[in-house]
XYZ file of C-alpha atoms in Angstrom:
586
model
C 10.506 -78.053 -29.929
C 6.788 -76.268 -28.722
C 5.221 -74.022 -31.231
C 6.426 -70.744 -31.450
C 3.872 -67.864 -29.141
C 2.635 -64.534 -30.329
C 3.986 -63.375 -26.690
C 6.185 -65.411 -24.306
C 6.564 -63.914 -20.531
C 9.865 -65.951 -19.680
C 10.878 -67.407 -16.166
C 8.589 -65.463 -13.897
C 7.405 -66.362 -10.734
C 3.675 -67.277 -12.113
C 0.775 -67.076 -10.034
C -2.690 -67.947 -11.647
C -4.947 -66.027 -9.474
C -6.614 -69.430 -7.540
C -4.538 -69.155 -4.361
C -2.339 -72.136 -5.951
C 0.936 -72.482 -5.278
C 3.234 -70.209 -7.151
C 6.058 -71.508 -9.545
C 8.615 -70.649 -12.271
C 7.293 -70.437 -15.864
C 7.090 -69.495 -19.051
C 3.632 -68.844 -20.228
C 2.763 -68.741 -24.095
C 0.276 -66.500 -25.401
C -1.285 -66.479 -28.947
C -4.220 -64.800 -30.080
C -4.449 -62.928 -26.593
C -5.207 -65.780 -25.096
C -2.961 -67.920 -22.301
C -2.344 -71.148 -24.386
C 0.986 -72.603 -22.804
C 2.015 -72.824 -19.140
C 5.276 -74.846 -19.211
C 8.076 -75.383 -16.843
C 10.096 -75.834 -20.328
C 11.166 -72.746 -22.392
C 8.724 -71.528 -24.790
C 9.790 -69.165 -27.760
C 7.993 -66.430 -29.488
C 7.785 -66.280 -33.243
C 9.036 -64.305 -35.803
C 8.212 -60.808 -34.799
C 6.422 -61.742 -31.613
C 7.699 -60.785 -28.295
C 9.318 -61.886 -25.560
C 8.810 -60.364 -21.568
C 11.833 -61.416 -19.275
C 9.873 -61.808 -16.142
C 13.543 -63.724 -14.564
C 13.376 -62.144 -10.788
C 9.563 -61.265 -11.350
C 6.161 -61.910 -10.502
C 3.769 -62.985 -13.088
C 0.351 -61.886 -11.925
C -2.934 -62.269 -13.532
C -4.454 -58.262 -14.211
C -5.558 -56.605 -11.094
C -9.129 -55.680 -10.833
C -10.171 -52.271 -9.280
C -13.894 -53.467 -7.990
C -14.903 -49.177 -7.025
C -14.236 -46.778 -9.332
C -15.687 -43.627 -10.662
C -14.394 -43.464 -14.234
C -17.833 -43.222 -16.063
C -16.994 -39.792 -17.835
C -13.278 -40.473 -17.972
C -13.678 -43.340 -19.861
C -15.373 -41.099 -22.332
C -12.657 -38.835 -22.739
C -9.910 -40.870 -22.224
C -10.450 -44.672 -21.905
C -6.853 -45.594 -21.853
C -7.619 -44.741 -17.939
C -3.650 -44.962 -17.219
C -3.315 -44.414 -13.812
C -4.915 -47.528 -13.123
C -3.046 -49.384 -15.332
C 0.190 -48.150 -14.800
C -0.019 -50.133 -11.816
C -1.397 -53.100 -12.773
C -5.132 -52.469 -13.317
C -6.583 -54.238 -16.626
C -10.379 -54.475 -15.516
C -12.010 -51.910 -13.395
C -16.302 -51.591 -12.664
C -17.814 -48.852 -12.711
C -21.462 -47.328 -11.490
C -20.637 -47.633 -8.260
C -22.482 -45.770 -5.517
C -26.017 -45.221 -7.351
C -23.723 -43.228 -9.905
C -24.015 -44.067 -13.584
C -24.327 -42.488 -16.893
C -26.889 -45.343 -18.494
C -30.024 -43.853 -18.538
C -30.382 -40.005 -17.618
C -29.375 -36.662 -19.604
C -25.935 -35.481 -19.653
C -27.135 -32.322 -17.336
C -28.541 -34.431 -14.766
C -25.289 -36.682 -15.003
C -23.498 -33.398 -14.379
C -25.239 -32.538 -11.401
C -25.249 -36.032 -9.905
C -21.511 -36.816 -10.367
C -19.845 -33.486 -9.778
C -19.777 -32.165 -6.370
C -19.949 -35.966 -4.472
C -17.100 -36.923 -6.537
C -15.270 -33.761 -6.545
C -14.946 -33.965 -10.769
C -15.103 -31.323 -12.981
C -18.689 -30.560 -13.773
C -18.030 -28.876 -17.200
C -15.897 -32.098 -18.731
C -18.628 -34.531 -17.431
C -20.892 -32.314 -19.284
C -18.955 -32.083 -22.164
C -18.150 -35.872 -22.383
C -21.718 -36.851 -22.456
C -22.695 -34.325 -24.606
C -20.295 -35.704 -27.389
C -20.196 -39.106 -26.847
C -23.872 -40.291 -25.420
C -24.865 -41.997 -28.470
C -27.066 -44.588 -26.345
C -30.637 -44.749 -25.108
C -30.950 -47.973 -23.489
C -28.716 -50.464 -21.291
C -27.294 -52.527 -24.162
C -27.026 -49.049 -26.544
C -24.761 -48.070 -23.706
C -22.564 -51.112 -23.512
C -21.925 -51.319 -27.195
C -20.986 -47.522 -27.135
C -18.457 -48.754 -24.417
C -17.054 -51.471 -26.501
C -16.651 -49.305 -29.699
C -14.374 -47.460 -27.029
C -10.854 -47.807 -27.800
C -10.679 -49.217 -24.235
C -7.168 -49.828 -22.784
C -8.325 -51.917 -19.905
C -11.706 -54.229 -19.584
C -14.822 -52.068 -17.996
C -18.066 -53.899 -16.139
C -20.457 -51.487 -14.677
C -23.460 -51.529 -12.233
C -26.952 -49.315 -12.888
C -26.770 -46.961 -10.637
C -30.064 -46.267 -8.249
C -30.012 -42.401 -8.487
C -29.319 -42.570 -12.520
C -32.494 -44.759 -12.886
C -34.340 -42.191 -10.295
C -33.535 -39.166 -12.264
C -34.328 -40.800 -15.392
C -38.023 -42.577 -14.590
C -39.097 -39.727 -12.033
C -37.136 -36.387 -13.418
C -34.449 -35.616 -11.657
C -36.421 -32.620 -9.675
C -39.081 -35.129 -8.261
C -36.166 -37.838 -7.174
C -34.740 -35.270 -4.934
C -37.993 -33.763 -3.217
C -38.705 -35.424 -0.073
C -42.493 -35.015 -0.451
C -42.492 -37.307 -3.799
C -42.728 -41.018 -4.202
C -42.520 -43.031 -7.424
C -45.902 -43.890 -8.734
C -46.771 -47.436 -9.296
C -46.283 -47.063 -12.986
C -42.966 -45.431 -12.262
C -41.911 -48.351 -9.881
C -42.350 -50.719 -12.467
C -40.473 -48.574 -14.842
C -37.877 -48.787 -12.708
C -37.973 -52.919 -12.037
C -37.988 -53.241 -16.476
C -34.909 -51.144 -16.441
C -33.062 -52.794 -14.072
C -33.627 -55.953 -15.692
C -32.675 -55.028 -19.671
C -29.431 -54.089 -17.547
C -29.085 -57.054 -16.109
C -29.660 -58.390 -19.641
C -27.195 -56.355 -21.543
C -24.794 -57.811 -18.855
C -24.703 -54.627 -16.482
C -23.654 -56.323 -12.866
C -26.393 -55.149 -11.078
C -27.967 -51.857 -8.693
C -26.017 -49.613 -6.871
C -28.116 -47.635 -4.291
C -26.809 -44.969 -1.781
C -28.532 -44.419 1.661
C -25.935 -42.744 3.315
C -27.040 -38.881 3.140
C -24.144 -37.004 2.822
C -23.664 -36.785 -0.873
C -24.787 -33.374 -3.092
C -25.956 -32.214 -6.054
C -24.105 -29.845 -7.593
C -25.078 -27.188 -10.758
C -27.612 -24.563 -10.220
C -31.508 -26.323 -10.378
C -31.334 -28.353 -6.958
C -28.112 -27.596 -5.903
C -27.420 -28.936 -2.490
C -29.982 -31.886 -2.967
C -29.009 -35.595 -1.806
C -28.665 -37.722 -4.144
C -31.809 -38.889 -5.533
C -31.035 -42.664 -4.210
C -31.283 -41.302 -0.556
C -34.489 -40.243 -0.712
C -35.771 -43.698 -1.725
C -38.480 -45.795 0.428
C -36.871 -49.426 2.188
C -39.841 -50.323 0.080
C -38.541 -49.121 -3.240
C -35.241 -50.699 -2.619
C -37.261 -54.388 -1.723
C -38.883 -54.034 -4.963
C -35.449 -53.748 -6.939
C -33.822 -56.043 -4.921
C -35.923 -58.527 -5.933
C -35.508 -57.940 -9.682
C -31.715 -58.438 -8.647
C -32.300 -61.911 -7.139
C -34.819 -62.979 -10.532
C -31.911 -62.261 -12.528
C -29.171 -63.006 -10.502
C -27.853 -59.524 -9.856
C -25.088 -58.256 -7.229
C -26.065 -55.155 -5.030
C -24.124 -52.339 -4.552
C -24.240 -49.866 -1.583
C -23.379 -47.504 1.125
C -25.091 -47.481 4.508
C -25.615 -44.468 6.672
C -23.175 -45.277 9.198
C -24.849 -42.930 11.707
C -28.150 -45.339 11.637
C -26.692 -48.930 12.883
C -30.685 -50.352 11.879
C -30.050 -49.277 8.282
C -26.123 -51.491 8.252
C -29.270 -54.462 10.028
C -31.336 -54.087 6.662
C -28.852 -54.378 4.592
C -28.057 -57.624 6.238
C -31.393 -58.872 5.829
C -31.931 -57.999 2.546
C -29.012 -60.141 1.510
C -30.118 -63.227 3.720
C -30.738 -66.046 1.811
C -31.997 -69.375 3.580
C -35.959 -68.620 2.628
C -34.607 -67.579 -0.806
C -31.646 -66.727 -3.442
C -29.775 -64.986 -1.406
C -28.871 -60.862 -2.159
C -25.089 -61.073 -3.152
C -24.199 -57.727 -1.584
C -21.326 -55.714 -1.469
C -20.885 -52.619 0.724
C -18.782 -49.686 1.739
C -17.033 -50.084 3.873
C -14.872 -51.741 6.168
C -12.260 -49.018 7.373
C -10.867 -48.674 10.827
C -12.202 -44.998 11.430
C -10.149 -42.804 13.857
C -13.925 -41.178 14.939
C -15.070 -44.550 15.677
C -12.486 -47.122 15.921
C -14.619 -50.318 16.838
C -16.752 -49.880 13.384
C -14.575 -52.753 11.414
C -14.502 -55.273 14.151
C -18.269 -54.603 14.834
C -19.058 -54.885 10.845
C -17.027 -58.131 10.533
C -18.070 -60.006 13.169
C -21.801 -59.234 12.508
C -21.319 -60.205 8.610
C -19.753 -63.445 10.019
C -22.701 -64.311 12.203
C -25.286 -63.702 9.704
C -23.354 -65.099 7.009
C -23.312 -68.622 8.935
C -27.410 -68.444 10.281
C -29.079 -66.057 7.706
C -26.843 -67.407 4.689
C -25.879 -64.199 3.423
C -23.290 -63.418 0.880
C -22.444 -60.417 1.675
C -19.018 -58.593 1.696
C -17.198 -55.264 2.793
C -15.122 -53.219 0.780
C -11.937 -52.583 2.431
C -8.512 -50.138 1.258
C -5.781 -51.817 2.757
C -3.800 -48.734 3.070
C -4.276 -46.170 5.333
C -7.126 -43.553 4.554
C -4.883 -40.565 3.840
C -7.216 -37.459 2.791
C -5.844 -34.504 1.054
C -7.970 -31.025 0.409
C -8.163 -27.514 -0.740
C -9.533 -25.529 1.893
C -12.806 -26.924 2.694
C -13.592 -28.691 -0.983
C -13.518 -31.927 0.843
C -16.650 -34.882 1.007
C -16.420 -34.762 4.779
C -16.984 -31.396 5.451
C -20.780 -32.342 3.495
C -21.207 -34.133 7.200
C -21.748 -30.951 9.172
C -24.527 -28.626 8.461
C -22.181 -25.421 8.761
C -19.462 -26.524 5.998
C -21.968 -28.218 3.725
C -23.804 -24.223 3.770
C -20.126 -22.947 2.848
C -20.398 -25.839 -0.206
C -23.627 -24.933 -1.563
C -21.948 -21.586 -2.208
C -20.171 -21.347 -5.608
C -17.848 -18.281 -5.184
C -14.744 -17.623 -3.114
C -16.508 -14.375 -2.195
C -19.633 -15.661 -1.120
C -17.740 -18.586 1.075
C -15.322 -16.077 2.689
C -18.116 -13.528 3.724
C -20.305 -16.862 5.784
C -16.703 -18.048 7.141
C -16.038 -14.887 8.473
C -19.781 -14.880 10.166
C -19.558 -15.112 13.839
C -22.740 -17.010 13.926
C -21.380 -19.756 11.509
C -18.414 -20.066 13.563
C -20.243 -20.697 16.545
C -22.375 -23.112 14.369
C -18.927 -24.984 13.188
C -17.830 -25.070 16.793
C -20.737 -26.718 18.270
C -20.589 -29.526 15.216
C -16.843 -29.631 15.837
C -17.096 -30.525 19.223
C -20.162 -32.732 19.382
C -18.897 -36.628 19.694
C -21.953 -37.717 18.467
C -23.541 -39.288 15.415
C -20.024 -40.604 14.741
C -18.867 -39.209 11.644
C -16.504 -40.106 8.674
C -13.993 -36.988 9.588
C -11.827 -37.008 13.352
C -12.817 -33.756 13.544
C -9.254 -33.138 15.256
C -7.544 -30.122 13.549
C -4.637 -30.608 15.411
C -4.475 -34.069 13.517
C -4.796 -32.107 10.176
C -0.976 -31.155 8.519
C -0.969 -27.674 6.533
C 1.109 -29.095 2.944
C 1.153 -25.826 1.852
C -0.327 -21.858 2.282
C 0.436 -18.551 1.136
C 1.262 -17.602 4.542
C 4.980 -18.390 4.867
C 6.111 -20.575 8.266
C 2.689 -22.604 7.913
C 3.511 -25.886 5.916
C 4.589 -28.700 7.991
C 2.551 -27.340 10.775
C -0.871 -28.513 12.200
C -3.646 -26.255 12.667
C -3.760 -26.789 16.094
C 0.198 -26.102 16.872
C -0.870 -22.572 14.190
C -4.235 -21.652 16.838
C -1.814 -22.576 20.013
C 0.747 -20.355 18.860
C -1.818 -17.420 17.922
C -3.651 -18.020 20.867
C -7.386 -18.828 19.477
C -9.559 -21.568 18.741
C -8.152 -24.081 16.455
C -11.783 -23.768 14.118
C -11.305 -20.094 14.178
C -7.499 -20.421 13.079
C -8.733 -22.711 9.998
C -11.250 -20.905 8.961
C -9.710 -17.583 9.100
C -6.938 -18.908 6.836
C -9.516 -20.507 4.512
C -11.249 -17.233 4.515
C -8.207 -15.532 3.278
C -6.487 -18.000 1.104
C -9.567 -20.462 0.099
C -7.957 -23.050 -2.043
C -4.397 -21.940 -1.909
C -4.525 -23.888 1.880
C -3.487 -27.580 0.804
C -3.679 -29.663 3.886
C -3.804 -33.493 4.866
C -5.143 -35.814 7.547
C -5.359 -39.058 7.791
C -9.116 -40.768 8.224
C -8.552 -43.956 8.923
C -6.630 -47.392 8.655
C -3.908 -45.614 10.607
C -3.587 -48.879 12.941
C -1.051 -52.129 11.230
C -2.728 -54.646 13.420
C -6.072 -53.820 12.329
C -5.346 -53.606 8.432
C -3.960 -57.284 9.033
C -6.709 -58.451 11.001
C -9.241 -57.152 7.869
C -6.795 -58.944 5.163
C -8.030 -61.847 6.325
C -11.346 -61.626 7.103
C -13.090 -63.628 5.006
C -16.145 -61.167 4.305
C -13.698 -58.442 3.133
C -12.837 -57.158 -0.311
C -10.488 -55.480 -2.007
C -11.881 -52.663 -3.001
C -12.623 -49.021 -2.429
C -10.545 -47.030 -3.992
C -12.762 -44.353 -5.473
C -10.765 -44.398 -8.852
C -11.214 -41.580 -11.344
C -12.831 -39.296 -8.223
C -12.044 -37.070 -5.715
C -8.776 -35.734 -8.350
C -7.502 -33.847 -5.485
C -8.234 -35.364 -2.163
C -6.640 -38.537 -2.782
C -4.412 -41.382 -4.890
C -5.039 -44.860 -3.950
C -4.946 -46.073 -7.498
C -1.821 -48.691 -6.467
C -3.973 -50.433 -3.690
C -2.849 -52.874 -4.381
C 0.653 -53.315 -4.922
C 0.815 -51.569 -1.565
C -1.611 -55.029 -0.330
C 1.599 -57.362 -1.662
C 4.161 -54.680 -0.138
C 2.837 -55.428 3.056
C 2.379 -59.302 2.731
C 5.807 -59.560 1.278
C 7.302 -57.329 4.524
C 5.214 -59.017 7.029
C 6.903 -62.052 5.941
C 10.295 -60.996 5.752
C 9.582 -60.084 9.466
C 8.540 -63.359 10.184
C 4.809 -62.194 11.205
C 3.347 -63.214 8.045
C -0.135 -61.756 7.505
C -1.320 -64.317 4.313
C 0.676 -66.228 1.683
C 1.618 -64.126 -1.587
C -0.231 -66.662 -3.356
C -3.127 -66.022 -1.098
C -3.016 -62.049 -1.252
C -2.518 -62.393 -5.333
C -5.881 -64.698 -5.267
C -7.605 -61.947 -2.741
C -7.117 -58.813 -5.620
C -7.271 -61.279 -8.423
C -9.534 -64.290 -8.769
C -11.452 -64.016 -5.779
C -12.634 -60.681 -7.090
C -13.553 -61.837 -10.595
C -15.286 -64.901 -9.294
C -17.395 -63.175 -6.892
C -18.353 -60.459 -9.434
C -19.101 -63.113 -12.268
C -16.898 -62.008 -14.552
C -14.327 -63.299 -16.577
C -10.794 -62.007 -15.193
C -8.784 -62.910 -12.239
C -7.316 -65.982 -13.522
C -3.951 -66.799 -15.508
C -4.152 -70.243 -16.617
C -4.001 -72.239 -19.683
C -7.417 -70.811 -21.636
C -7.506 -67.602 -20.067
C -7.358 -64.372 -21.571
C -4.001 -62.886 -21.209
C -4.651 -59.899 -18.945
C -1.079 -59.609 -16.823
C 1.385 -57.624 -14.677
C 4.730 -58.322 -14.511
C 5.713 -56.962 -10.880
C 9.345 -56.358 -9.499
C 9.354 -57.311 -6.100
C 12.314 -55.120 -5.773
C 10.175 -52.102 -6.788
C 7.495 -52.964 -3.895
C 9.083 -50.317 -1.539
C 8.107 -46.943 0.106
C 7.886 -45.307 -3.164
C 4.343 -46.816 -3.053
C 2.934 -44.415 -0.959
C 4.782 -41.176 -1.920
C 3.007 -38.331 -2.875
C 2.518 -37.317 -6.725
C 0.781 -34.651 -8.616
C 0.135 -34.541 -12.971
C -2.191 -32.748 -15.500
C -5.192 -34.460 -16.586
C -5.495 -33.258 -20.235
C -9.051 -34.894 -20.460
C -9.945 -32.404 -17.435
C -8.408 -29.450 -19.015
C -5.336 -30.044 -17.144
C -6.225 -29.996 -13.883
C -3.871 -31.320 -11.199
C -4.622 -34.738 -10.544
C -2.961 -36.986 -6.751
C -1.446 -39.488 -8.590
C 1.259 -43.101 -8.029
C 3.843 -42.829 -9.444
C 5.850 -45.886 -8.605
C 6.422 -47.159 -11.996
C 9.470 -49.445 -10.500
C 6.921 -51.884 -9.132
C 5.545 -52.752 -12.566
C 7.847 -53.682 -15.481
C 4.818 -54.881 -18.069
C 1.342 -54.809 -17.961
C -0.634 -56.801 -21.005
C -4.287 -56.681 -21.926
C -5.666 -59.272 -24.270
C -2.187 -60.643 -24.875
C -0.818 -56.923 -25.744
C 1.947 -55.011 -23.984
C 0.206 -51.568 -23.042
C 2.786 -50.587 -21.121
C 6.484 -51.389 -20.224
C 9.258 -49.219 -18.788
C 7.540 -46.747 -17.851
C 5.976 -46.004 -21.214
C 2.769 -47.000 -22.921
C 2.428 -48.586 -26.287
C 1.569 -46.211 -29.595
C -1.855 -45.703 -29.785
C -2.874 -46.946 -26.508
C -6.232 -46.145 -25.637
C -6.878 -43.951 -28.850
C -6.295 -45.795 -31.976
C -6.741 -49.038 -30.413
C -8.812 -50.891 -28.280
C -6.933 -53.791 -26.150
C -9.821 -54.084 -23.498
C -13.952 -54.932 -23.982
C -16.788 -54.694 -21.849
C -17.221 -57.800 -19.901
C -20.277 -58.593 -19.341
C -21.750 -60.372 -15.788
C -21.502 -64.217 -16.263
C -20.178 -64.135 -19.474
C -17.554 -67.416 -19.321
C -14.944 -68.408 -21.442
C -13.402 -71.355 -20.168
């Protein structure tokens, strides 16, 4: 009889995260480590457990490669909603965001308004928990975390900006780093490479604010980098083997072009690069077949590595009035952002010359932009004004005889907030979404985790990927194998990052879901609301599809079954670490 396991997950449909072909196992797990795969029943010890995965699938952890959870992890790094459904490494930094290197205030500022997250609790977080001063001081903080799931992080571009310039002269267009301040910023980007950061994130896409009072309004300080600045720390990234992370201006088609040079590699190491995003926009439905196809040419003659994040789901948008990212696209709504008060917003939307402002931008087709701007494809969820929810703004101006901008802002003006609407942005076509599952320069990615608390929910990504995999071959369409889509949000993911996760095989660390494929149903993409106590209970968009998942285990240890997570998850304990880039332990 086989040795008895710390942790057996019994008769599950296993898949090990390599595309292989799935099969029914028990997997043994001792010292949080996968040491048995066996056909043959396996038994736990004395006092060890046993998972009945009979009827289930056994995946390796899903990774979430674009999050936001930087302060959250601070406050609470148990970071639940993600692995409630699944989740047990996420990376962080993304979009030139990070909390490495400058001051908590300057943190504030940069994180707040472009990620719609409180600006007093990411304050407050760094303010009692920044015990760090370099790169490696801030991964050891991390891992003295009580984490619940594994973290990796990139340096973000307009953290490293704000700390080597100031954060006043990284936002002023008129300023340009010094030589000495160039360098600076080349030494820091390498000891982050060395502590085991992934890489750079940069941002050149422009609509993305400061908030708090000193240069409120400001892009971030990433944007206002040279193409020259960015060559110099791209090259650091291919000394040291770094991954690049970033977000063209998808108004500017030659900025998308550099990007694709930059990552070209025949001459020399090539630039792995990763970039938001593919997404089949309503404004400008061509963009994903346009990105993909280029990416596949250049991939084959410039020999690029180079990838597109991609939400398989569609690109549903939620907002409060006008606190949404998109309205930062238009010069009139961005001026009603920069304002802080209800009062102050309500006296410029009620400003005949802003209106006529909004109306121009509304109706101008061109730059395409991120938002339809179709208000009759925009779904009041709920108003003060009774009759309103359920209704577009469109069928609201039709019936009232105006403009459909005047209609929305006149009940912003009077209700601000209290309007909760919804549209939907893009990924609203099937055949598309399929198309980009299997495009080969796609990832799984992209869904803004730990931001934007009340625009939108996408932390289930992907169980709503297998949903649709699983359906499409019920229907006889099949769209990839399940062993295939496991390996796409699993190993694939983990590989291409250089980090150690993704797999389930003998010698692996035991990071698992156990999935119901029952519980892969419409429940996925309901709508769900809960208090975040580490954001002084503000309403979070949440999933809450807890059917799907029946276990999830991190480091061999059930964090969270039935609903429920284990005592002292993600506060007494710590079942996750910081994995560092190319850190292997096979």
């Amino acid at each position: 009889m086989p040795k008895p396991f710390d942790v057996v997950v019994r008769g599950g449909r296993w898949f090990d995260g390599t595309g292989a072909a799935s099969a029914v196992r028990d997997l043994g797990i001792e010292d949080g480590v996968v040491t048995a795969v066996s056909a043959r029943p396996l038994h736990a010890r004395e006092g060890g457990r046993t998972i009945d995965a009979r009827g289930r699938w056994v995946l390796p952890g899903l990774l979430d490669i674009h999050t936001h959870y930087d302060a959250e992890v601070l406050l609470d790094p148990g970071l639940r909603e993600s692995v409630r459904h699944g989740v047990t490494t996420v990376v962080m930094g993304n979009c030139s965001l990070s909390t490495v290197y400058a001051t908590p205030l300057d943190c504030a500022d940069l994180f707040s308004r472009v990620e719609a997250v409180p600006y007093d609790c990411i304050l407050d977080a760094l303010t009692a928990h920044r015990s760090w001063d370099s790169a490696e001081g801030y991964v050891d903080a991390l891992d003295k975390r009580p984490l619940g799931p594994n973290v990796a992080a990139f340096l973000g571009h307009s953290d490293l900006r704000a700390h080597v310039m100031g954060l006043g002269r990284s936002v002023d267009p008129k300023e340009r780093p010094t030589e000495r301040e160039l360098r600076r910023m080349e030494e820091l980007v390498a000891a982050a490479r060395t502590a085991g950061l992934l890489g750079l994130s940069t941002m050149t896409s422009p609509f993305s604010r400061l908030a708090g009072d000193r240069y409120r309004s400001a892009r971030l300080p990433s944007t206002y980098a040279s193409w020259g600045e960015y060559r110099r720390l791209h090259r650091t990234l291919r000394r040291t083997g770094g991954i690049l992370q970033s977000a063209p201006n998808p108004a500017m088609p030659l900025n998308t072009l550099l990007f694709l040079a930059a990552a070209a590699g025949r001459a020399r190491p090539a630039l792995r690069t990763t970039l938001l995003t593919a997404i089949d926009p309503k404004a400008a439905p061509g963009l994903a077949t346009a990105l993909t196809r280029t990416t596949a040419v250049t991939s084959r003659l410039l020999g690029t590595d180079l990838r597109w994040q991609h939400l398989p789901v569609p690109f549903e948008l939620y907002s409060d009035g006008i606190d949404l990212v998109v309205f930062e696209e238009f010069g009139a709504t961005a001026a009603a952002l920069h304002l802080r008060t209800e009062a102050e917003r309500r006296a410029l939307l009620l400003d005949d010359g802003f209106r006529k402002r909004f109306r121009r931008e509304y109706r101008r087709p061109l730059p395409p932009r991120a938002w339809h701007r179709d208000l009759y494809d925009a779904e009041i969820v709920s108003c003060p004004e009774p009759g309103l929810a359920g209704r577009s703004f469109g069928a609201v101006a039709d019936e009232r005889g105006q403009h459909v901008v005047d209609t929305f802002l006149d009940l912003v003006a009077a209700h601000g907030t209290r309007v909760r609407w919804r549209t939907t942005l893009a990924n609203h076509r099937p055949a598309v979404l399929d198309r980009l599952a299997a495009s080969p320069v796609v990832q799984f990615g992209f869904a803004d985790s730990g931001a934007h608390l009340r625009n939108m929910a996408f932390y289930n990504a992907p169980l709503r990927l297998l949903k649709r995999v699983r359906d499409a071959e019920r229907a006889g369409r099949p769209i990839l194998s399940a062993e295939a889509a496991v390996h796409r949000l699993t190993g694939e993911l983990g590989a291409w990052f250089g980090l150690p996760a993704g797999t389930l095989r003998e010698g692996d660390r035991a990071d698992l879901v156990v999935v119901d494929p029952a519980g892969l149903d419409d429940e996925l993409a309901a709508y769900h609301e809960a208090p975040v106590a580490a954001y002084g209970g503000l309403s979070r968009m949440v999933n809450r599809n807890d059917a799907a998942v029946d276990a999830v285990c991190v480091a061999g240890e059930v964090v969270f079954e039935a609903g429920k997570f284990a005592d002292g998850y993600g506060t007494t304990r710590a079942t996750g670490r910081f994995l560092r880039h190319g850190e292997v332990t096979r």
